[in-house]
Amino acid sequence: MGLTVENAILDGETVGLRCVDGTIAALGPHVAAEPGDQTIEAAGAPLVSPLVNGHTHAAMTLFRGFGGDLPLMRWLQEVVWPVEAKLEPDDVYWGVRLACAEMIRTGTTRFWDMYWHPGATARAVSDAWLRATIGGPLFDADGKTAAMQEKALENLAELGEFGSGIESALAPHAIYTVSEGLLRWTAELAAERDIAVQIHLSETEQEVSDCLDQHSLRPAVYLDRLGMLTERTVLAHGVWLDRAELELIAERGCTVVANPVANMKLAVGGVLPYPAAREAGVAVGLGTDGPGSNDSLDLFSDLKTFALSQRHATGDPTVLPAEEAWRVATGAAAPRLMNGEVQRVDPLAGGQSVAPGGARPGGLHAGAPADFLLLRSSSPELSLGDLHSDLVYAASGSIVDTTVVAGRVLMRGGEVPGVEEIVGRAVERSRRLGIG
Ligand SMILES: [Zn+2]
């Protein structure tokens, strides 16, 4: 017994898609339901890959709309840090459930998360039937390195108990909040266990000048000296990376995640230099950053901003074709974000990811995870013109009608079951923390 979608449109062709045991078993013009299948009549709805949010702090939905007009340091000191000191696992759980409801509604089915109580995040993601790579943040600016290492090992043990939808990560916060010793320890542990590493890098110009003052090295070169740049590493922001750093990052096989909306909201003065990253052969993904500093988790909004900001920054409207922007947002240009398997992006193949055996990972084909979206066939935004151009520039997350992960229907007709309770519980938790 499986799930079969009939009469969907893929690349201009009417197709059927059949899922069995969480995987796409068949996809093509003649695929039809088998006896006992759950069936979705797509009635001409476009079938597309879901979006991948490469960097967020999902539980920060609890902070959404509080102190958003303050400068960064006042926002952190007056709003975020005093509340984070009181956070309990259930606060994080309901904050993440709220985030997941929004992601399901707007077509994101996988995300990379860095936040306190990562076990509560994993529980929420599992209960929402989404997929995530999760790491508890590492900080030792207070000098308590040994305690942080112990906490990191505890977090990994807890995250390891979840199913295949949850991937464990180490998440040192940034080079200016984590000591050289703890970064080196992180790199060694990640290599030993073959797990993902996520870190903020080169978000502000200050970070670069401080790194040059303290280490006489630019941030990416400094991280590389500590063994931190590998195929397992995902770098968030990268606004101030120079060409030599991008070439080093490409050579090491790291992924960089652009967060253009958060960069603009916090007025950091720039965005990831995408054309240089592409030229160097860097795998690039797209992220929202936390909903406290974006504030939306609708990645369609970040996709449009990503494309616009690159055109604006370069003065070149041809710099990022819509189809390429869509590939970045769906993780197709950065396979490490999609499925947790270490794969290289071959720049000679036009940024196409190359999996062992030559098959393309993820995407919509038989054998891939049964994760996909059906868009509203009647939506005015998609009714005319090129689909990719419409998705990048005209659409918002509201054009998502149906969200499916591992063959399980999480939303149909734009309604996420149980959302009222989730909103109610998140509001309750936010009030408990004194911010709601
Ligand atoms: Zn962040």
Short mmCIF file of C-alpha atoms and ligand atoms in Angstrom, two decimals:
data_model
loop_
_atom_site.label_atom_id
_atom_site.label_comp_id
_atom_site.label_asym_id
_atom_site.label_seq_id
_atom_site.Cartn_x
_atom_site.Cartn_y
_atom_site.Cartn_z
CA MET A 1 0.00 0.00 0.00
CA GLY A 2 1.40 3.39 -0.97
CA LEU A 3 0.50 6.95 -1.76
CA THR A 4 -0.14 7.86 -5.40
CA VAL A 5 -0.45 11.33 -6.88
CA GLU A 6 -2.24 11.43 -10.22
CA ASN A 7 -2.34 14.15 -12.89
CA ALA A 8 0.43 16.38 -11.55
CA ILE A 9 2.51 18.54 -13.90
CA LEU A 10 6.27 18.03 -13.93
CA ASP A 11 8.38 19.94 -16.47
CA GLY A 12 5.28 20.56 -18.59
CA GLU A 13 4.25 16.90 -18.68
CA THR A 14 1.30 15.22 -16.91
CA VAL A 15 2.68 12.57 -14.57
CA GLY A 16 1.80 10.20 -11.77
CA LEU A 17 3.98 9.64 -8.72
CA ARG A 18 3.77 6.57 -6.50
CA CYS A 19 5.46 6.38 -3.07
CA VAL A 20 6.12 3.20 -1.12
CA ASP A 21 7.87 3.00 2.27
CA GLY A 22 8.90 6.65 2.22
CA THR A 23 10.54 6.47 -1.21
CA ILE A 24 9.45 7.42 -4.73
CA ALA A 25 8.76 4.02 -6.28
CA ALA A 26 7.68 5.30 -9.70
CA LEU A 27 7.30 8.64 -11.46
CA GLY A 28 6.16 9.20 -15.03
CA PRO A 29 3.29 9.66 -17.47
CA HIS A 30 1.85 6.17 -17.03
CA VAL A 31 2.14 5.82 -13.26
CA ALA A 32 -1.24 5.11 -11.65
CA ALA A 33 -2.54 4.08 -8.22
CA GLU A 34 -2.51 0.45 -7.21
CA PRO A 35 -5.28 -1.23 -5.19
CA GLY A 36 -5.25 -0.02 -1.57
CA ASP A 37 -3.22 3.14 -2.30
CA GLN A 38 -4.08 6.47 -0.77
CA THR A 39 -4.66 8.71 -3.81
CA ILE A 40 -4.26 12.43 -4.42
CA GLU A 41 -5.92 13.84 -7.53
CA ALA A 42 -3.56 16.72 -8.34
CA ALA A 43 -5.81 18.11 -11.12
CA GLY A 44 -2.95 19.74 -13.00
CA ALA A 45 -1.04 21.06 -9.97
CA PRO A 46 2.70 21.68 -10.52
CA LEU A 47 4.86 19.06 -8.76
CA VAL A 48 8.16 20.44 -7.39
CA SER A 49 10.92 19.57 -4.92
CA PRO A 50 10.48 21.04 -1.46
CA LEU A 51 12.69 23.84 -0.11
CA VAL A 52 15.63 23.31 2.24
CA ASN A 53 16.36 25.91 4.95
CA GLY A 54 20.13 25.70 5.41
CA HIS A 55 20.39 27.80 8.56
CA THR A 56 17.94 28.65 11.32
CA HIS A 57 17.27 28.69 15.06
CA ALA A 58 13.70 27.39 14.80
CA ALA A 59 12.64 27.81 18.45
CA MET A 60 13.24 31.54 18.15
CA THR A 61 9.69 31.84 16.83
CA LEU A 62 9.09 32.53 20.55
CA PHE A 63 11.00 35.82 20.15
CA ARG A 64 9.31 36.87 16.94
CA GLY A 65 8.21 40.48 16.99
CA PHE A 66 9.94 41.40 20.27
CA GLY A 67 12.64 44.06 20.17
CA GLY A 68 13.03 43.72 16.41
CA ASP A 69 13.75 47.43 16.01
CA LEU A 70 16.59 47.46 18.53
CA PRO A 71 20.22 47.43 17.42
CA LEU A 72 21.77 43.93 17.55
CA MET A 73 23.61 44.16 20.88
CA ARG A 74 20.67 45.79 22.73
CA TRP A 75 18.29 43.18 21.25
CA LEU A 76 20.56 40.37 22.47
CA GLN A 77 21.24 41.91 25.90
CA GLU A 78 17.75 43.20 26.69
CA VAL A 79 15.47 40.66 24.96
CA VAL A 80 17.17 37.43 23.97
CA TRP A 81 19.79 36.52 26.58
CA PRO A 82 17.70 37.17 29.73
CA VAL A 83 14.90 35.01 28.28
CA GLU A 84 17.23 32.26 27.04
CA ALA A 85 18.55 31.92 30.60
CA LYS A 86 15.01 30.76 31.59
CA LEU A 87 14.34 28.43 28.64
CA GLU A 88 13.02 24.96 29.38
CA PRO A 89 12.89 22.05 26.91
CA ASP A 90 9.11 22.46 26.51
CA ASP A 91 9.53 26.11 25.51
CA VAL A 92 11.89 24.99 22.75
CA TYR A 93 9.57 22.12 21.80
CA TRP A 94 6.53 24.38 21.20
CA GLY A 95 8.62 27.10 19.56
CA VAL A 96 9.91 24.50 17.09
CA ARG A 97 6.44 23.00 16.54
CA LEU A 98 5.26 26.50 15.61
CA ALA A 99 8.24 26.84 13.23
CA CYS A 100 7.50 23.43 11.69
CA ALA A 101 3.85 24.35 11.08
CA GLU A 102 5.00 27.45 9.23
CA MET A 103 7.59 25.48 7.25
CA ILE A 104 5.05 22.82 6.23
CA ARG A 105 2.67 25.58 5.10
CA THR A 106 5.35 27.27 3.00
CA GLY A 107 7.03 24.22 1.49
CA THR A 108 10.21 23.70 3.56
CA THR A 109 10.68 20.07 4.60
CA ARG A 110 14.28 20.00 5.80
CA PHE A 111 16.24 22.49 7.88
CA TRP A 112 19.56 23.00 9.67
CA ASP A 113 19.12 24.13 13.26
CA MET A 114 21.40 25.46 15.99
CA TYR A 115 19.75 26.10 19.38
CA TRP A 116 19.56 25.28 23.07
CA HIS A 117 17.87 22.03 24.18
CA PRO A 118 18.51 20.31 20.83
CA GLY A 119 16.80 17.14 22.08
CA ALA A 120 13.54 19.12 22.40
CA THR A 121 14.04 20.40 18.85
CA ALA A 122 14.54 16.84 17.60
CA ARG A 123 11.38 15.70 19.41
CA ALA A 124 9.36 18.52 17.82
CA VAL A 125 10.74 17.83 14.33
CA SER A 126 9.97 14.11 14.69
CA ASP A 127 6.44 14.84 15.92
CA ALA A 128 5.93 17.19 12.95
CA TRP A 129 7.30 14.50 10.55
CA LEU A 130 9.89 16.87 9.06
CA ARG A 131 13.65 16.36 8.64
CA ALA A 132 16.44 18.36 10.30
CA THR A 133 20.14 18.49 11.05
CA ILE A 134 20.37 19.65 14.65
CA GLY A 135 23.19 20.84 16.90
CA GLY A 136 23.24 22.47 20.35
CA PRO A 137 25.28 25.68 20.22
CA LEU A 138 28.83 25.60 21.60
CA PHE A 139 30.13 28.72 23.39
CA ASP A 140 33.05 29.00 25.76
CA ALA A 141 33.65 32.73 25.89
CA ASP A 142 33.13 32.28 29.68
CA GLY A 143 36.15 29.94 29.82
CA LYS A 144 34.03 26.86 30.73
CA THR A 145 35.36 24.72 27.88
CA ALA A 146 35.27 21.34 29.65
CA ALA A 147 31.62 21.82 30.70
CA MET A 148 30.71 22.72 27.10
CA GLN A 149 32.46 19.60 25.78
CA GLU A 150 30.55 17.46 28.24
CA LYS A 151 27.27 19.11 27.19
CA ALA A 152 28.10 18.59 23.50
CA LEU A 153 28.67 14.86 24.07
CA GLU A 154 25.41 14.62 26.05
CA ASN A 155 23.54 16.39 23.23
CA LEU A 156 24.99 14.04 20.60
CA ALA A 157 23.98 11.00 22.65
CA GLU A 158 20.42 12.35 22.96
CA LEU A 159 20.15 13.28 19.25
CA GLY A 160 21.49 9.86 18.23
CA GLU A 161 18.37 8.24 19.65
CA PHE A 162 16.07 9.75 17.03
CA GLY A 163 15.22 8.16 13.68
CA SER A 164 16.57 8.76 10.23
CA GLY A 165 14.82 12.14 9.83
CA ILE A 166 17.15 13.65 12.45
CA GLU A 167 20.84 14.14 11.70
CA SER A 168 23.19 15.11 14.58
CA ALA A 169 25.58 18.03 14.24
CA LEU A 170 28.14 19.94 16.24
CA ALA A 171 27.37 23.65 16.22
CA PRO A 172 30.15 25.94 17.48
CA HIS A 173 28.49 29.37 17.43
CA ALA A 174 31.23 31.47 15.76
CA ILE A 175 34.97 32.15 15.83
CA TYR A 176 34.46 35.10 18.20
CA THR A 177 32.50 33.13 20.83
CA VAL A 178 34.37 29.79 20.72
CA SER A 179 38.00 29.30 21.73
CA GLU A 180 40.66 27.91 19.43
CA GLY A 181 40.88 24.82 21.64
CA LEU A 182 37.14 24.11 21.48
CA LEU A 183 37.09 24.61 17.69
CA ARG A 184 39.97 22.15 17.30
CA TRP A 185 38.17 19.65 19.57
CA THR A 186 34.99 20.09 17.48
CA ALA A 187 36.89 19.38 14.25
CA GLU A 188 38.50 16.25 15.71
CA LEU A 189 35.24 14.88 17.15
CA ALA A 190 33.35 15.57 13.89
CA ALA A 191 36.03 13.72 11.89
CA GLU A 192 36.11 10.80 14.33
CA ARG A 193 32.31 10.37 14.26
CA ASP A 194 31.78 11.61 10.71
CA ILE A 195 29.13 14.14 11.72
CA ALA A 196 28.09 17.52 10.38
CA VAL A 197 29.44 20.83 11.70
CA GLN A 198 27.60 24.13 11.40
CA ILE A 199 29.02 27.53 12.32
CA HIS A 200 28.31 31.22 11.64
CA LEU A 201 31.16 32.70 9.60
CA SER A 202 32.00 36.19 8.33
CA GLU A 203 28.61 37.69 9.11
CA THR A 204 30.02 41.13 9.99
CA GLU A 205 33.04 43.11 8.86
CA GLN A 206 34.01 43.49 12.53
CA GLU A 207 34.43 39.70 12.75
CA VAL A 208 36.96 39.82 9.91
CA SER A 209 38.97 42.72 11.34
CA ASP A 210 39.01 41.18 14.84
CA CYS A 211 40.21 37.85 13.38
CA LEU A 212 42.98 39.64 11.46
CA ASP A 213 43.98 41.51 14.65
CA GLN A 214 44.02 38.38 16.83
CA HIS A 215 45.29 35.71 14.46
CA SER A 216 46.70 37.62 11.46
CA LEU A 217 44.44 35.41 9.32
CA ARG A 218 41.08 35.90 7.62
CA PRO A 219 38.24 33.86 9.22
CA ALA A 220 38.06 30.97 6.71
CA VAL A 221 41.85 30.55 6.73
CA TYR A 222 41.82 30.57 10.55
CA LEU A 223 39.12 27.85 10.62
CA ASP A 224 41.06 25.79 8.10
CA ARG A 225 44.18 25.88 10.29
CA LEU A 226 42.07 24.29 13.04
CA GLY A 227 40.84 21.49 10.76
CA MET A 228 37.31 22.90 10.67
CA LEU A 229 36.85 23.13 6.89
CA THR A 230 35.73 19.76 5.52
CA GLU A 231 32.93 18.27 3.42
CA ARG A 232 30.93 17.96 6.65
CA THR A 233 31.05 21.72 7.35
CA VAL A 234 28.21 24.15 6.68
CA LEU A 235 29.12 27.83 7.00
CA ALA A 236 26.26 30.30 7.58
CA HIS A 237 26.41 33.85 6.11
CA GLY A 238 29.84 34.27 4.42
CA VAL A 239 29.06 37.92 3.68
CA TRP A 240 32.67 39.09 3.93
CA LEU A 241 34.49 36.09 2.42
CA ASP A 242 37.06 37.13 -0.17
CA ARG A 243 37.95 35.26 -3.35
CA ALA A 244 40.88 33.34 -1.84
CA GLU A 245 38.69 32.21 1.08
CA LEU A 246 35.96 31.07 -1.33
CA GLU A 247 38.49 29.07 -3.32
CA LEU A 248 39.75 27.45 -0.11
CA ILE A 249 36.17 26.65 0.96
CA ALA A 250 35.45 25.09 -2.45
CA GLU A 251 38.64 23.04 -2.33
CA ARG A 252 37.69 21.69 1.11
CA GLY A 253 34.17 20.82 -0.11
CA CYS A 254 32.30 22.94 2.51
CA THR A 255 28.81 24.34 1.97
CA VAL A 256 28.00 28.05 2.44
CA VAL A 257 24.46 29.16 3.28
CA ALA A 258 23.32 32.66 2.29
CA ASN A 259 20.89 34.41 4.67
CA PRO A 260 20.07 37.60 2.77
CA VAL A 261 16.95 38.68 4.69
CA ALA A 262 18.60 38.35 8.11
CA ASN A 263 21.70 40.14 6.77
CA MET A 264 19.56 43.05 5.61
CA LYS A 265 17.43 43.15 8.76
CA LEU A 266 20.56 43.32 10.92
CA ALA A 267 22.10 45.75 8.41
CA VAL A 268 25.44 43.96 8.19
CA GLY A 269 26.25 45.88 5.01
CA GLY A 270 26.29 43.13 2.41
CA VAL A 271 25.28 39.64 1.27
CA LEU A 272 27.21 36.53 0.27
CA PRO A 273 29.19 37.32 -2.93
CA TYR A 274 27.37 34.58 -4.83
CA PRO A 275 28.93 35.03 -8.31
CA ALA A 276 32.43 34.68 -6.81
CA ALA A 277 31.28 31.67 -4.76
CA ARG A 278 29.84 30.03 -7.87
CA GLU A 279 32.97 30.75 -9.88
CA ALA A 280 35.09 29.16 -7.15
CA GLY A 281 32.81 26.08 -7.21
CA VAL A 282 31.37 26.50 -3.70
CA ALA A 283 28.19 24.55 -2.87
CA VAL A 284 25.63 27.22 -1.89
CA GLY A 285 22.34 26.90 -0.03
CA LEU A 286 19.77 29.34 1.32
CA GLY A 287 18.66 29.98 4.90
CA THR A 288 16.36 32.24 6.87
CA ASP A 289 18.47 32.47 10.05
CA GLY A 290 16.37 32.56 13.23
CA PRO A 291 12.78 33.82 13.18
CA GLY A 292 13.88 36.37 15.80
CA SER A 293 16.01 38.11 13.16
CA ASN A 294 14.21 37.53 9.85
CA ASP A 295 11.31 37.11 11.07
CA SER A 296 9.65 34.80 8.57
CA LEU A 297 10.33 31.12 7.90
CA ASP A 298 8.74 31.40 4.46
CA LEU A 299 11.82 30.59 2.38
CA PHE A 300 10.09 31.87 -0.79
CA SER A 301 10.59 35.36 0.64
CA ASP A 302 14.31 34.70 1.17
CA LEU A 303 14.55 33.24 -2.33
CA LYS A 304 13.23 36.44 -3.90
CA THR A 305 15.48 38.57 -1.68
CA PHE A 306 18.46 36.35 -2.53
CA ALA A 307 17.93 36.83 -6.26
CA LEU A 308 17.22 40.55 -5.97
CA SER A 309 20.15 41.24 -3.65
CA GLN A 310 22.60 39.51 -6.01
CA ARG A 311 21.32 41.47 -9.00
CA HIS A 312 21.38 44.69 -7.01
CA ALA A 313 24.87 44.12 -5.54
CA THR A 314 26.44 43.32 -8.91
CA GLY A 315 24.44 45.78 -11.04
CA ASP A 316 23.85 42.83 -13.37
CA PRO A 317 20.30 41.52 -13.96
CA THR A 318 21.68 38.40 -15.66
CA VAL A 319 23.83 37.32 -12.71
CA LEU A 320 21.48 34.69 -11.27
CA PRO A 321 18.91 33.03 -13.59
CA ALA A 322 15.65 32.07 -11.84
CA GLU A 323 16.16 28.35 -12.37
CA GLU A 324 19.58 28.53 -10.70
CA ALA A 325 18.13 30.49 -7.74
CA TRP A 326 15.46 27.78 -7.39
CA ARG A 327 18.17 25.10 -7.34
CA VAL A 328 19.90 26.95 -4.48
CA ALA A 329 16.64 27.14 -2.47
CA THR A 330 15.82 23.45 -2.95
CA GLY A 331 19.31 22.31 -1.92
CA ALA A 332 20.08 20.99 -5.41
CA ALA A 333 23.22 23.14 -5.52
CA ALA A 334 24.39 21.92 -2.09
CA PRO A 335 23.69 18.19 -1.65
CA ARG A 336 25.24 18.16 1.84
CA LEU A 337 22.19 20.13 3.00
CA MET A 338 19.71 17.65 1.58
CA ASN A 339 20.40 14.17 2.67
CA GLY A 340 23.29 14.09 5.08
CA GLU A 341 25.49 12.18 2.69
CA VAL A 342 28.89 13.62 1.88
CA GLN A 343 28.96 14.43 -1.81
CA ARG A 344 31.03 16.76 -3.93
CA VAL A 345 29.68 19.38 -6.27
CA ASP A 346 31.46 19.18 -9.58
CA PRO A 347 31.83 22.71 -10.97
CA LEU A 348 32.54 21.24 -14.40
CA ALA A 349 29.07 19.71 -14.36
CA GLY A 350 27.58 23.21 -14.01
CA GLY A 351 27.20 22.84 -10.25
CA GLN A 352 25.34 19.54 -10.63
CA SER A 353 25.86 17.37 -7.61
CA VAL A 354 27.55 14.07 -8.22
CA ALA A 355 26.66 11.16 -5.99
CA PRO A 356 28.53 7.89 -5.76
CA GLY A 357 27.49 5.79 -8.74
CA GLY A 358 26.68 8.89 -10.77
CA ALA A 359 23.01 9.17 -9.68
CA ARG A 360 21.78 12.63 -8.72
CA PRO A 361 20.89 12.73 -5.01
CA GLY A 362 17.50 13.97 -3.83
CA GLY A 363 15.28 15.54 -6.45
CA LEU A 364 12.26 13.89 -7.98
CA HIS A 365 13.07 10.48 -9.39
CA ALA A 366 12.45 6.84 -8.55
CA GLY A 367 14.53 5.82 -5.55
CA ALA A 368 14.67 9.32 -4.02
CA PRO A 369 12.98 10.13 -0.69
CA ALA A 370 9.27 10.78 -1.27
CA ASP A 371 9.46 14.48 -0.31
CA PHE A 372 7.60 16.86 -2.64
CA LEU A 373 5.14 19.72 -2.98
CA LEU A 374 2.04 20.25 -5.06
CA LEU A 375 1.42 23.92 -5.82
CA ARG A 376 -1.97 25.61 -6.20
CA SER A 377 -2.82 25.03 -9.85
CA SER A 378 -5.31 27.90 -9.81
CA SER A 379 -3.06 30.48 -8.16
CA PRO A 380 -2.85 33.75 -10.11
CA GLU A 381 0.89 33.97 -9.36
CA LEU A 382 1.68 30.78 -11.31
CA SER A 383 -0.93 31.01 -14.05
CA LEU A 384 1.28 32.67 -16.69
CA GLY A 385 4.93 32.71 -17.66
CA ASP A 386 7.95 30.60 -16.81
CA LEU A 387 7.41 28.50 -13.67
CA HIS A 388 10.87 29.14 -12.16
CA SER A 389 10.60 32.87 -12.73
CA ASP A 390 7.13 32.86 -11.14
CA LEU A 391 8.38 30.81 -8.17
CA VAL A 392 11.27 33.20 -7.50
CA TYR A 393 9.66 36.58 -8.18
CA ALA A 394 5.85 36.27 -8.02
CA ALA A 395 5.12 33.52 -5.49
CA SER A 396 5.08 33.36 -1.72
CA GLY A 397 4.72 30.28 0.47
CA SER A 398 0.93 30.56 0.16
CA ILE A 399 1.10 28.91 -3.28
CA VAL A 400 1.93 25.57 -1.59
CA ASP A 401 -1.16 23.36 -1.52
CA THR A 402 0.22 19.97 -0.47
CA THR A 403 3.39 19.04 1.44
CA VAL A 404 4.56 15.44 1.54
CA VAL A 405 7.56 14.07 3.45
CA ALA A 406 8.62 10.43 3.24
CA GLY A 407 5.30 9.64 1.54
CA ARG A 408 3.27 11.11 4.44
CA VAL A 409 0.85 13.94 3.62
CA LEU A 410 1.59 16.76 6.12
CA MET A 411 -0.64 19.34 4.46
CA ARG A 412 -3.41 19.14 1.88
CA GLY A 413 -5.40 22.14 0.62
CA GLY A 414 -3.20 24.56 2.59
CA GLU A 415 -4.38 23.29 6.00
CA VAL A 416 -1.93 21.89 8.54
CA PRO A 417 -3.86 19.62 10.92
CA GLY A 418 -3.56 20.64 14.59
CA VAL A 419 -2.16 24.12 13.92
CA GLU A 420 -4.59 25.82 16.38
CA GLU A 421 -3.25 23.81 19.30
CA ILE A 422 0.35 24.46 18.26
CA VAL A 423 -0.21 28.22 18.06
CA GLY A 424 -1.99 28.19 21.44
CA ARG A 425 0.79 26.25 23.19
CA ALA A 426 3.54 28.43 21.68
CA VAL A 427 1.77 31.60 22.86
CA GLU A 428 1.46 30.06 26.34
CA ARG A 429 5.20 29.26 26.45
CA SER A 430 6.11 32.73 25.22
CA ARG A 431 3.96 34.30 27.98
CA ARG A 432 5.56 32.03 30.57
CA LEU A 433 8.92 33.46 29.48
CA GLY A 434 7.57 37.00 29.95
CA ILE A 435 7.71 38.02 26.30
CA GLY A 436 4.26 37.00 25.01
ZN ZN B 1 22.21 32.12 12.88
#
